[in-house]
Short mmCIF file of C-alpha atoms and ligand atoms in Angstrom, two decimals:
data_model
loop_
_atom_site.label_atom_id
_atom_site.label_comp_id
_atom_site.label_asym_id
_atom_site.label_seq_id
_atom_site.Cartn_x
_atom_site.Cartn_y
_atom_site.Cartn_z
CA UNK J 1 56.75 -22.99 -22.20
CA UNK J 2 52.84 -24.03 -22.03
CA UNK J 3 51.72 -22.50 -25.83
CA UNK J 4 48.74 -21.99 -27.11
CA UNK J 5 47.07 -21.12 -30.89
CA UNK J 6 44.04 -18.90 -30.66
CA UNK J 7 42.12 -17.64 -33.05
CA UNK J 8 40.42 -14.62 -31.50
CA UNK J 9 40.09 -11.22 -32.71
CA UNK J 10 43.62 -9.01 -31.53
CA UNK J 11 41.57 -6.52 -29.31
CA UNK J 12 40.67 -9.28 -26.82
CA UNK J 13 43.32 -11.32 -26.37
CA UNK J 14 43.95 -10.69 -22.40
CA UNK J 15 47.81 -10.84 -22.19
CA UNK J 16 50.51 -8.98 -20.24
CA UNK J 17 52.29 -8.40 -24.20
CA UNK J 18 51.28 -8.37 -27.35
CA UNK J 19 53.53 -8.86 -29.72
CA UNK J 20 52.47 -7.51 -33.88
CA UNK J 21 54.97 -7.47 -36.56
CA UNK J 22 55.53 -4.56 -39.12
CA UNK J 23 57.58 -4.57 -42.15
CA UNK J 24 59.83 -1.97 -43.64
CA UNK J 25 58.77 -0.91 -46.48
CA UNK J 26 60.52 2.36 -47.30
CA UNK J 27 62.27 3.07 -51.21
CA UNK J 28 63.48 5.94 -50.51
CA UNK J 29 66.87 6.38 -50.48
CA UNK J 30 68.95 9.61 -49.43
CA UNK J 31 69.36 10.98 -46.19
CA UNK J 32 65.23 12.75 -46.57
CA UNK J 33 64.13 9.37 -46.89
CA UNK J 34 61.45 8.68 -44.49
CA UNK J 35 61.01 5.26 -42.74
CA UNK J 36 58.09 3.13 -43.74
CA UNK J 37 57.24 0.75 -40.80
CA UNK J 38 53.93 -0.46 -42.24
CA UNK J 39 52.06 -3.17 -39.54
CA UNK J 40 51.27 -6.33 -41.10
CA UNK J 41 47.43 -6.59 -39.39
CA UNK J 42 44.17 -6.15 -40.42
CA UNK J 43 42.80 -4.82 -36.97
CA UNK J 44 41.72 -1.12 -36.63
CA UNK J 45 41.85 -1.09 -32.97
CA UNK J 46 46.22 -2.44 -33.39
CA UNK J 47 45.82 0.26 -36.31
CA UNK J 48 44.98 3.30 -34.59
CA UNK J 49 46.81 2.28 -30.73
CA UNK J 50 50.02 2.73 -33.17
CA UNK J 51 48.82 4.47 -35.76
CA UNK J 52 50.97 8.28 -34.05
CA UNK J 53 54.54 6.41 -32.97
CA UNK J 54 54.15 4.46 -36.60
CA UNK J 55 54.17 8.12 -38.14
CA UNK J 56 56.75 9.52 -35.85
CA UNK J 57 60.28 7.74 -37.24
CA UNK J 58 60.92 5.98 -34.18
CA UNK J 59 60.83 3.23 -35.31
CA UNK J 60 61.33 1.88 -38.90
CA UNK J 61 60.36 -1.57 -38.79
CA UNK J 62 64.23 -2.92 -39.07
CA UNK J 63 64.64 -6.66 -38.58
CA UNK J 64 64.22 -7.74 -34.72
CA UNK J 65 63.75 -4.16 -34.00
CA UNK J 66 61.33 -3.82 -30.89
CA UNK J 67 59.36 -1.02 -29.70
CA UNK J 68 56.74 -0.67 -26.57
CA UNK J 69 53.70 0.65 -25.85
CA UNK J 70 52.07 0.14 -22.26
CA UNK J 71 48.52 -0.17 -22.14
CA UNK J 72 47.83 0.79 -25.64
CA UNK J 73 44.12 2.40 -26.02
CA UNK J 74 41.37 -0.08 -27.03
CA UNK J 75 42.93 -3.65 -26.61
CA UNK J 76 42.79 -6.31 -23.80
CA UNK J 77 46.32 -6.29 -23.57
CA UNK J 78 48.44 -5.07 -20.81
CA UNK J 79 51.04 -3.93 -23.36
CA UNK J 80 52.16 -3.60 -27.27
CA UNK J 81 55.43 -4.62 -28.63
CA UNK J 82 55.56 -3.79 -32.66
CA UNK J 83 58.13 -5.99 -33.68
CA UNK J 84 60.34 -5.09 -36.74
CA UNK J 85 60.59 -7.77 -39.56
CA UNK J 86 63.19 -5.88 -41.93
CA UNK J 87 63.01 -5.64 -45.91
CA UNK J 88 62.37 -9.25 -45.46
CA UNK J 89 61.17 -9.51 -48.82
CA UNK J 90 63.68 -11.05 -51.39
CA UNK J 91 64.49 -8.74 -54.17
CA UNK J 92 61.54 -9.29 -56.43
CA UNK J 93 59.24 -10.57 -54.31
CA UNK J 94 56.28 -8.52 -53.21
CA UNK J 95 56.03 -10.98 -49.32
CA UNK J 96 56.78 -8.57 -46.50
CA UNK J 97 57.12 -11.53 -44.41
CA UNK J 98 58.96 -14.42 -45.08
CA UNK J 99 58.30 -17.59 -42.43
CA UNK J 100 62.06 -16.84 -41.81
CA UNK J 101 61.72 -13.38 -40.59
CA UNK J 102 58.60 -14.46 -37.74
CA UNK J 103 60.80 -17.69 -36.77
CA UNK J 104 63.16 -14.37 -35.52
CA UNK J 105 60.42 -12.56 -34.65
CA UNK J 106 58.43 -14.27 -32.33
CA UNK J 107 62.21 -15.27 -30.88
CA UNK J 108 62.52 -11.63 -30.32
CA UNK J 109 59.44 -10.50 -28.89
CA UNK J 110 60.52 -13.84 -26.59
CA UNK J 111 63.80 -12.45 -25.37
CA UNK J 112 62.18 -9.16 -25.24
CA UNK J 113 60.64 -10.35 -22.61
CA UNK J 114 62.71 -12.43 -20.65
CA UNK J 115 64.72 -9.90 -18.94
CA UNK J 116 61.79 -7.43 -18.03
CA UNK J 117 59.80 -10.26 -15.99
CA UNK J 118 57.00 -10.86 -18.96
CA UNK J 119 56.44 -14.57 -18.35
CA UNK J 120 53.07 -14.62 -20.69
CA UNK J 121 52.66 -13.11 -24.66
CA UNK J 122 50.75 -13.61 -27.25
CA UNK J 123 52.37 -13.08 -31.25
CA UNK J 124 49.57 -11.63 -34.01
CA UNK J 125 50.78 -13.69 -37.53
CA UNK J 126 50.25 -11.59 -40.04
CA UNK J 127 47.49 -12.61 -42.39
CA UNK J 128 49.71 -13.00 -45.32
CA UNK J 129 48.47 -15.35 -47.82
CA UNK J 130 50.53 -18.46 -47.71
CA UNK J 131 52.32 -17.47 -44.08
CA UNK J 132 49.39 -19.15 -42.33
CA UNK J 133 49.94 -22.20 -41.35
CA UNK J 134 53.78 -22.06 -41.79
CA UNK J 135 53.73 -18.88 -39.76
CA UNK J 136 52.49 -20.45 -37.34
CA UNK J 137 55.09 -23.09 -37.11
CA UNK J 138 57.48 -20.96 -37.09
CA UNK J 139 56.56 -18.59 -34.76
CA UNK J 140 56.12 -21.64 -32.01
CA UNK J 141 60.03 -22.49 -33.78
CA UNK J 142 61.43 -19.37 -33.11
CA UNK J 143 59.51 -18.89 -29.28
CA UNK J 144 61.65 -21.66 -28.27
CA UNK J 145 65.03 -20.83 -29.32
CA UNK J 146 64.15 -17.78 -28.05
CA UNK J 147 63.18 -18.87 -24.75
CA UNK J 148 66.51 -20.75 -24.00
CA UNK J 149 69.87 -19.78 -22.18
CA UNK J 150 72.28 -21.40 -20.97
CA UNK J 151 72.39 -20.49 -17.86
CA UNK J 152 71.50 -23.79 -15.57
CA UNK J 153 74.63 -24.01 -14.02
CA UNK J 154 74.40 -20.67 -12.90
CA UNK J 155 73.57 -20.19 -8.90
CA UNK J 156 72.28 -16.69 -9.35
CA UNK J 157 70.27 -17.37 -12.02
CA UNK J 158 66.64 -16.23 -11.79
CA UNK J 159 64.23 -18.48 -14.03
CA UNK J 160 63.29 -15.93 -16.89
CA UNK J 161 61.64 -18.11 -18.62
CA UNK J 162 58.21 -17.82 -20.66
CA UNK J 163 54.99 -19.67 -18.63
CA UNK J 164 52.87 -19.16 -21.96
CA UNK J 165 53.19 -17.75 -25.34
CA UNK J 166 49.73 -17.96 -27.55
CA UNK J 167 50.06 -17.07 -30.85
CA UNK J 168 47.36 -15.55 -32.30
CA UNK J 169 46.11 -16.87 -36.02
CA UNK J 170 43.89 -14.98 -38.39
CA UNK J 171 39.99 -15.65 -37.60
CA UNK J 172 39.70 -16.74 -41.21
CA UNK J 173 42.83 -19.35 -41.46
CA UNK J 174 42.25 -22.77 -41.93
CA UNK J 175 42.25 -23.99 -38.18
CA UNK J 176 42.45 -27.13 -38.97
CA UNK J 177 45.54 -26.59 -41.22
CA UNK J 178 47.26 -24.46 -39.07
CA UNK J 179 46.65 -26.43 -35.43
CA UNK J 180 48.50 -29.14 -37.13
CA UNK J 181 51.23 -27.11 -37.95
CA UNK J 182 51.12 -25.76 -34.81
CA UNK J 183 51.97 -28.96 -33.57
CA UNK J 184 54.85 -29.58 -35.05
CA UNK J 185 56.29 -26.21 -34.42
CA UNK J 186 55.82 -27.05 -30.52
CA UNK J 187 57.47 -30.60 -30.76
CA UNK J 188 60.68 -29.19 -33.26
CA UNK J 189 61.36 -26.53 -31.61
CA UNK J 190 61.57 -28.47 -28.05
CA UNK J 191 62.79 -30.77 -29.55
CA UNK J 192 65.49 -28.05 -30.75
CA UNK J 193 66.57 -27.42 -27.62
CA UNK J 194 66.52 -30.42 -26.44
CA UNK J 195 70.11 -30.88 -28.87
CA UNK J 196 70.87 -27.63 -27.55
CA UNK J 197 70.63 -29.05 -23.67
CA UNK J 198 72.84 -31.19 -24.47
CA UNK J 199 75.24 -29.29 -26.00
CA UNK J 200 75.53 -27.51 -23.07
CA UNK J 201 76.60 -29.86 -20.26
CA UNK J 202 80.46 -29.49 -20.15
CA UNK J 203 82.44 -32.41 -20.34
CA UNK J 204 82.83 -33.27 -16.52
CA UNK J 205 78.46 -33.46 -16.73
CA UNK J 206 78.07 -34.80 -20.33
CA UNK J 207 80.45 -37.87 -20.26
CA UNK J 208 79.82 -40.24 -23.41
CA UNK J 209 78.11 -42.61 -20.91
CA UNK J 210 75.68 -40.35 -19.64
CA UNK J 211 75.10 -38.81 -23.36
CA UNK J 212 73.61 -42.60 -23.88
CA UNK J 213 71.65 -42.75 -20.24
CA UNK J 214 69.69 -39.45 -21.73
CA UNK J 215 69.28 -40.65 -25.48
CA UNK J 216 67.87 -43.68 -23.77
CA UNK J 217 66.22 -41.78 -21.24
CA UNK J 218 64.52 -39.48 -24.10
CA UNK J 219 63.77 -42.89 -26.45
CA UNK J 220 61.66 -44.18 -23.19
CA UNK J 221 59.82 -41.17 -23.14
CA UNK J 222 58.62 -40.65 -27.05
CA UNK J 223 58.31 -44.59 -27.95
CA UNK J 224 61.82 -45.09 -29.49
CA UNK J 225 63.59 -48.16 -28.94
CA UNK J 226 67.56 -47.35 -28.06
CA UNK J 227 70.40 -49.53 -26.70
CA UNK J 228 73.49 -48.23 -25.76
CA UNK J 229 76.61 -50.15 -26.02
CA UNK J 230 79.84 -49.52 -25.02
CA UNK J 231 84.18 -50.90 -25.69
CA UNK J 232 82.85 -54.72 -25.94
CA UNK J 233 80.41 -53.74 -28.69
CA UNK J 234 83.11 -52.00 -30.49
CA UNK J 235 85.48 -54.76 -30.47
CA UNK J 236 82.75 -57.18 -31.55
CA UNK J 237 81.84 -54.84 -34.37
CA UNK J 238 85.40 -54.05 -35.10
CA UNK J 239 84.71 -51.08 -34.95
CA UNK J 240 89.21 -50.07 -34.64
CA UNK J 241 88.55 -46.71 -36.22
CA UNK J 242 85.69 -45.85 -33.12
CA UNK J 243 87.52 -47.20 -30.42
CA UNK J 244 90.79 -46.20 -31.22
CA UNK J 245 89.13 -42.40 -30.05
CA UNK J 246 88.41 -43.68 -26.71
CA UNK J 247 91.10 -45.80 -26.22
CA UNK J 248 93.35 -42.83 -24.00
CA UNK J 249 90.19 -41.86 -22.19
CA UNK J 250 89.16 -43.62 -18.77
CA UNK J 251 85.36 -42.62 -19.85
CA UNK J 252 84.41 -45.15 -21.57
CA UNK J 253 82.69 -44.69 -25.33
CA UNK J 254 79.08 -45.17 -25.70
CA UNK J 255 77.28 -46.29 -28.97
CA UNK J 256 73.97 -45.26 -29.14
CA UNK J 257 71.72 -46.52 -31.51
CA UNK J 258 67.90 -45.36 -31.56
CA UNK J 259 65.84 -46.83 -34.08
CA UNK J 260 62.22 -45.20 -35.35
CA UNK J 261 59.80 -48.00 -36.63
CA UNK J 262 56.19 -47.02 -37.88
CA UNK J 263 53.89 -49.49 -37.76
CA UNK J 264 52.97 -50.92 -41.04
CA UNK J 265 56.24 -49.83 -42.08
CA UNK J 266 58.01 -52.83 -44.45
CA UNK J 267 59.58 -51.48 -47.07
CA UNK J 268 60.84 -47.92 -48.52
CA UNK J 269 64.04 -46.41 -47.29
CA UNK J 270 65.67 -46.41 -44.15
CA UNK J 271 67.18 -43.21 -43.04
CA UNK J 272 70.58 -43.53 -41.22
CA UNK J 273 71.25 -40.59 -39.07
CA UNK J 274 75.19 -40.67 -37.62
CA UNK J 275 75.95 -38.12 -35.09
CA UNK J 276 79.91 -36.63 -33.57
CA UNK J 277 79.29 -37.65 -29.95
CA UNK J 278 82.91 -35.71 -28.48
CA UNK J 279 82.05 -35.01 -24.94
CA UNK J 280 85.88 -33.62 -25.41
CA UNK J 281 88.04 -32.82 -27.77
CA UNK J 282 91.30 -32.40 -26.66
CA UNK J 283 93.35 -33.39 -30.12
CA UNK J 284 94.56 -36.16 -28.08
CA UNK J 285 98.41 -36.52 -28.05
CA UNK J 286 98.36 -34.67 -31.26
CA UNK J 287 97.21 -31.71 -28.13
CA UNK J 288 95.39 -28.95 -28.57
CA UNK J 289 95.91 -25.86 -27.26
CA UNK J 290 95.10 -23.79 -24.29
CA UNK J 291 93.13 -20.92 -25.80
CA UNK J 292 89.76 -21.63 -26.60
CA UNK J 293 90.17 -25.25 -25.60
CA UNK J 294 87.24 -24.59 -22.97
CA UNK J 295 84.58 -24.94 -26.56
CA UNK J 296 85.73 -27.91 -27.33
CA UNK J 297 82.92 -29.07 -24.68
CA UNK J 298 80.36 -28.89 -27.84
CA UNK J 299 81.90 -31.43 -30.56
CA UNK J 300 79.32 -33.57 -29.49
CA UNK J 301 76.35 -31.31 -31.67
CA UNK J 302 76.50 -32.89 -34.00
CA UNK J 303 75.65 -36.61 -32.11
CA UNK J 304 72.77 -34.01 -29.92
CA UNK J 305 71.73 -33.31 -33.67
CA UNK J 306 70.59 -36.04 -33.75
CA UNK J 307 69.10 -37.35 -30.58
CA UNK J 308 67.07 -33.88 -30.62
CA UNK J 309 66.09 -35.06 -34.44
CA UNK J 310 65.36 -38.76 -33.75
CA UNK J 311 63.16 -37.30 -31.27
CA UNK J 312 60.99 -34.54 -33.22
CA UNK J 313 60.64 -37.86 -35.48
CA UNK J 314 59.44 -39.99 -33.21
CA UNK J 315 56.91 -37.94 -32.07
CA UNK J 316 55.65 -36.55 -35.56
CA UNK J 317 55.31 -39.78 -36.70
CA UNK J 318 56.40 -39.64 -41.06
CA UNK J 319 55.97 -42.94 -42.42
CA UNK J 320 59.71 -44.10 -42.68
CA UNK J 321 61.73 -45.98 -41.13
CA UNK J 322 64.86 -44.10 -39.43
CA UNK J 323 68.18 -45.40 -37.93
CA UNK J 324 69.75 -42.79 -35.68
CA UNK J 325 73.34 -43.41 -34.52
CA UNK J 326 75.52 -41.84 -32.50
CA UNK J 327 79.22 -42.32 -31.67
CA UNK J 328 80.43 -40.42 -28.07
CA UNK J 329 83.76 -40.53 -26.85
CA UNK J 330 86.20 -38.88 -25.11
CA UNK J 331 89.37 -37.78 -27.02
CA UNK J 332 92.24 -37.42 -24.38
CA UNK J 333 95.87 -37.47 -23.83
CA UNK J 334 96.86 -40.96 -22.25
CA UNK J 335 99.87 -43.22 -21.99
CA UNK J 336 96.70 -45.35 -23.61
CA UNK J 337 96.38 -43.13 -25.89
CA UNK J 338 96.57 -43.55 -30.01
CA UNK J 339 99.48 -41.68 -31.10
CA UNK J 340 100.15 -40.19 -35.14
CA UNK J 341 101.62 -42.98 -36.96
CA UNK J 342 99.26 -45.54 -35.59
CA UNK J 343 97.17 -47.83 -38.09
CA UNK J 344 93.82 -48.41 -37.36
CA UNK J 345 91.47 -51.08 -38.53
CA UNK J 346 87.38 -49.86 -39.12
CA UNK J 347 84.84 -51.26 -38.83
CA UNK J 348 85.07 -51.63 -43.38
CA UNK J 349 87.98 -53.61 -43.31
CA UNK J 350 90.24 -50.54 -44.49
CA UNK J 351 92.87 -50.01 -43.03
CA UNK J 352 93.97 -45.71 -41.13
CA UNK J 353 97.08 -44.34 -41.33
CA UNK J 354 96.30 -41.80 -37.98
CA UNK J 355 98.36 -38.87 -38.64
CA UNK J 356 96.71 -36.33 -36.60
CA UNK J 357 94.68 -37.46 -33.23
CA UNK J 358 92.57 -34.65 -33.84
CA UNK J 359 91.44 -35.58 -36.20
CA UNK J 360 89.00 -38.18 -34.97
CA UNK J 361 85.59 -37.19 -35.44
CA UNK J 362 85.78 -38.88 -38.96
CA UNK J 363 87.27 -41.39 -37.21
CA UNK J 364 84.01 -42.07 -34.98
CA UNK J 365 82.13 -41.39 -37.95
CA UNK J 366 83.48 -43.99 -40.64
CA UNK J 367 82.82 -46.59 -38.20
CA UNK J 368 79.36 -44.49 -37.72
CA UNK J 369 78.40 -44.82 -41.66
CA UNK J 370 79.79 -48.34 -41.53
CA UNK J 371 77.13 -49.21 -38.92
CA UNK J 372 74.40 -47.35 -39.97
CA UNK J 373 74.75 -49.45 -43.61
CA UNK J 374 74.67 -52.96 -41.65
CA UNK J 375 71.71 -52.01 -40.05
CA UNK J 376 70.09 -51.66 -43.68
CA UNK J 377 70.62 -47.68 -44.17
CA UNK J 378 69.64 -46.84 -47.78
CA UNK J 379 70.28 -42.74 -47.51
CA UNK J 380 72.19 -41.73 -45.04
CA UNK J 381 72.85 -38.29 -43.40
CA UNK J 382 75.71 -37.06 -40.76
CA UNK J 383 76.68 -33.91 -38.39
CA UNK J 384 79.64 -32.91 -37.00
CA UNK J 385 81.73 -30.30 -35.64
CA UNK J 386 84.48 -31.92 -38.56
CA UNK J 387 86.73 -29.03 -39.20
CA UNK J 388 88.32 -25.69 -38.67
CA UNK J 389 88.83 -25.37 -42.09
CA UNK J 390 84.47 -25.18 -42.63
CA UNK J 391 84.86 -22.65 -40.52
CA UNK J 392 87.70 -20.41 -42.38
CA UNK J 393 86.03 -20.96 -45.38
CA UNK J 394 81.82 -19.82 -44.40
CA UNK J 395 83.00 -18.29 -41.48
CA UNK J 396 79.81 -18.51 -38.66
CA UNK J 397 76.85 -18.04 -40.26
CA UNK J 398 77.05 -21.17 -43.18
CA UNK J 399 77.15 -24.21 -42.48
CA UNK J 400 79.20 -26.61 -45.01
CA UNK J 401 76.65 -29.54 -46.70
CA UNK J 402 78.33 -32.11 -48.34
CA UNK J 403 76.71 -35.00 -51.00
CA UNK J 404 77.31 -37.85 -53.12
CA UNK J 405 73.85 -37.72 -54.92
CA UNK J 406 72.03 -34.32 -55.97
CA UNK J 407 68.55 -36.40 -56.13
CA UNK J 408 69.45 -36.41 -52.29
CA UNK J 409 70.59 -32.99 -51.50
CA UNK J 410 67.85 -32.01 -53.45
CA UNK J 411 65.67 -32.79 -51.02
CA UNK J 412 67.71 -31.74 -48.35
CA UNK J 413 67.90 -28.09 -49.86
CA UNK J 414 64.05 -27.90 -49.78
CA UNK J 415 64.40 -29.05 -46.29
CA UNK J 416 66.70 -25.63 -45.80
CA UNK J 417 63.37 -23.70 -47.31
CA UNK J 418 61.16 -24.82 -44.20
CA UNK J 419 63.94 -25.11 -41.71
CA UNK J 420 65.23 -21.43 -41.81
CA UNK J 421 68.95 -23.11 -41.60
CA UNK J 422 72.08 -21.81 -43.45
CA UNK J 423 73.62 -24.71 -44.86
CA UNK J 424 76.49 -23.77 -48.06
CA UNK J 425 77.04 -26.81 -50.50
CA UNK J 426 80.39 -27.77 -51.39
CA UNK J 427 82.24 -29.66 -53.08
CA UNK J 428 83.59 -32.67 -53.30
CA UNK J 429 85.82 -34.71 -56.18
CA UNK J 430 88.68 -37.66 -56.93
CA UNK J 431 91.58 -34.83 -56.28
CA UNK J 432 90.65 -34.52 -52.90
CA UNK J 433 90.19 -38.28 -52.23
CA UNK J 434 94.05 -38.60 -53.99
CA UNK J 435 95.06 -35.93 -51.07
CA UNK J 436 94.29 -38.19 -48.14
CA UNK J 437 96.02 -42.04 -50.02
CA UNK J 438 97.83 -43.12 -47.69
CA UNK J 439 101.02 -45.37 -48.86
CA UNK J 440 100.95 -47.03 -45.27
CA UNK J 441 97.06 -48.53 -45.13
CA UNK J 442 94.41 -47.27 -47.12
CA UNK J 443 93.64 -43.81 -46.43
CA UNK J 444 95.25 -41.31 -44.06
CA UNK J 445 93.21 -38.93 -41.78
CA UNK J 446 94.27 -35.75 -42.59
CA UNK J 447 94.90 -34.23 -46.02
CA UNK J 448 97.24 -31.29 -45.28
CA UNK J 449 96.46 -27.53 -44.77
CA UNK J 450 94.06 -26.94 -47.73
CA UNK J 451 90.58 -27.96 -48.67
CA UNK J 452 90.81 -29.34 -44.97
CA UNK J 453 86.86 -29.09 -44.85
CA UNK J 454 86.41 -31.16 -48.04
CA UNK J 455 88.80 -34.22 -47.68
CA UNK J 456 87.47 -34.43 -44.22
CA UNK J 457 84.58 -35.13 -45.72
CA UNK J 458 86.19 -37.82 -48.89
CA UNK J 459 87.33 -39.34 -45.97
CA UNK J 460 83.75 -40.04 -44.73
CA UNK J 461 82.98 -40.37 -48.41
CA UNK J 462 85.64 -43.32 -48.14
CA UNK J 463 82.75 -45.63 -45.96
CA UNK J 464 79.68 -44.10 -46.71
CA UNK J 465 80.86 -45.07 -51.16
CA UNK J 466 77.52 -45.17 -52.89
CA UNK J 467 75.22 -44.85 -50.56
CA UNK J 468 73.61 -41.97 -50.96
CA UNK J 469 74.78 -39.45 -48.35
CA UNK J 470 74.68 -35.94 -47.27
CA UNK J 471 77.35 -34.89 -44.48
CA UNK J 472 77.08 -31.95 -42.47
CA UNK J 473 80.12 -29.64 -41.08
CA UNK J 474 78.53 -27.32 -38.28
CA UNK J 475 81.65 -26.95 -36.63
CA UNK J 476 81.07 -22.96 -37.10
CA UNK J 477 77.67 -22.89 -35.99
CA UNK J 478 76.70 -25.10 -33.32
CA UNK J 479 77.55 -22.44 -30.97
CA UNK J 480 76.47 -19.06 -30.86
CA UNK J 481 79.31 -16.61 -30.47
CA UNK J 482 77.27 -12.91 -30.22
CA UNK J 483 73.70 -13.09 -29.06
CA UNK J 484 71.31 -11.46 -31.04
CA UNK J 485 67.89 -10.40 -30.45
CA UNK J 486 66.57 -13.53 -31.01
CA UNK J 487 68.75 -16.16 -29.68
CA UNK J 488 71.11 -16.64 -26.45
CA UNK J 489 74.72 -16.74 -27.06
CA UNK J 490 75.40 -20.48 -26.40
CA UNK J 491 74.18 -23.63 -28.32
CA UNK J 492 72.68 -22.96 -31.82
CA UNK J 493 71.16 -26.64 -31.64
CA UNK J 494 71.88 -26.25 -35.53
CA UNK J 495 70.37 -29.55 -37.96
CA UNK J 496 67.77 -30.65 -36.01
CA UNK J 497 65.29 -28.99 -38.11
CA UNK J 498 67.23 -29.50 -41.27
CA UNK J 499 67.72 -33.70 -40.74
CA UNK J 500 63.55 -33.55 -39.76
CA UNK J 501 62.37 -31.88 -42.57
CA UNK J 502 64.56 -33.88 -44.41
CA UNK J 503 63.20 -37.63 -43.24
CA UNK J 504 59.95 -36.07 -43.50
CA UNK J 505 60.52 -35.81 -47.44
CA UNK J 506 60.76 -39.78 -47.61
N1 BES N 601 86.70 -30.63 -33.37
C1 BES N 601 87.64 -29.93 -34.11
C2 BES N 601 87.05 -29.23 -35.07
C3 BES N 601 86.51 -28.14 -34.41
C4 BES N 601 87.24 -26.91 -34.87
C5 BES N 601 85.89 -27.82 -34.81
C6 BES N 601 86.60 -25.65 -34.31
C7 BES N 601 84.76 -26.47 -33.73
C8 BES N 601 86.10 -25.86 -34.03
C9 BES N 601 87.89 -31.76 -34.68
O1 BES N 601 87.92 -32.17 -33.85
C10 BES N 601 89.33 -31.22 -35.22
O2 BES N 601 90.42 -30.57 -34.28
N2 BES N 601 90.01 -30.89 -36.67
C11 BES N 601 90.78 -30.47 -36.96
C12 BES N 601 91.39 -31.31 -37.95
C13 BES N 601 93.00 -31.42 -38.37
C14 BES N 601 93.75 -31.72 -37.62
C15 BES N 601 93.61 -32.45 -39.88
C16 BES N 601 91.02 -28.98 -37.49
O3 BES N 601 90.37 -28.88 -37.82
O4 BES N 601 91.74 -28.79 -37.33
MN1 MN N 602 89.51 -32.66 -32.83
ZN1 ZN N 603 87.06 -32.85 -32.99
#
């Protein structure tokens, strides 16, 4: 998708479709309450072209509601699309548009065009104070998110992708700032889609080796250092936990190590990004039921998020060192597979009693975290489709977040305000750690049914130890189960935007 930023006046924009925003400002309640959509543009010609339809009551300005006009009077654009922002202002706030409602509206406009054969569009930013730069960035991010469809393997696939997306910023805006934010949005949006394209690949195509290849190819393109290791390196590093997951598969594991080292930055923090890259999770000997097992191709979404985040960081060039580690393996049952009752020695030296071979994500991450620390990481963040329990707790709306350090989490929370991604912090605690103590070894890999997302996090905590660390359990949100007006059903690319923003705060 080609992207452009324009400061031209709206009536002059020559495009197949111009999207403008309207908020729902209705305050009255009850059956007689009239819709009160308010157009968020100061342009008189756009106002008069839409005046009648906005008075008609046919359009409320609800979130992601759309209304199309052909040949709008007084405008050069062939079509005018009004996109609703909803009552986006949280209670008590005056803003009629937020950066997050703008992001969704851009995605909605793009997804309106795609099935209708409209290949180019322009998107008018609202002239809301404080939303010019952030809005430009969010709009272009949202457009990339909307442009993605997971249909690459369909032979009847029609290429409906958008050719050109133009953000139109009000002419009075600080051009320098808006241009910079827009350029960031392009990088972040493309990187999120890169992660989604990996998650979308089936397990037979995206093996651990192939995941390593794709990471290495990307790294070369953006100027990141990247090494991909396999079984012998796992043995050399004594990664007994990671290796134990791979031992039942014909596919060798891949330890992907990406480094971003900005010139001249010799001290300060080193961020360690660690991703779960299970390219297919059958459960192993503790095999999963057949129903929905096909979904387990997305069990590498945490790893894909880290690869996408590293891509964005390489291009955004923040002044902080970052190492990205993805532990990729296939979890299979086989004559050589690990068994419940086995004891594994992790890289850190801790011994792990395997209770359930389906709790494999924490095993690969245990060694990934230990390795990130060995490579000098001072702050850690991991992302994983780790537990069904997290999905039970938070549904498919919020992802789970855990942290052993409030200051580090505060930075992440600030990043969420920019990214718009939904994470909800859950607790850690010694009582949960007690639940995974083993009588046979130091720790066991499951703690029973209750609090399963937390005991999984405590397992990782035992390897992160006192290093400031954040754990993201994205099991419920890595795959969009019901399409929305602004995003297709399929891989979400969750966590890329938040991790990138978190890293930029150091
Ligand atoms: N990959 C799964 C978790 C998962 C569940 C991801 C649903 C996406 C959607 C993970 O490896 C797993 O199997 N976890 C087990 C752990 C249990 C055996 C302690 C689970 O959650 O059931
Ligand atoms: Mn599993
Ligand atoms: Zn898994």
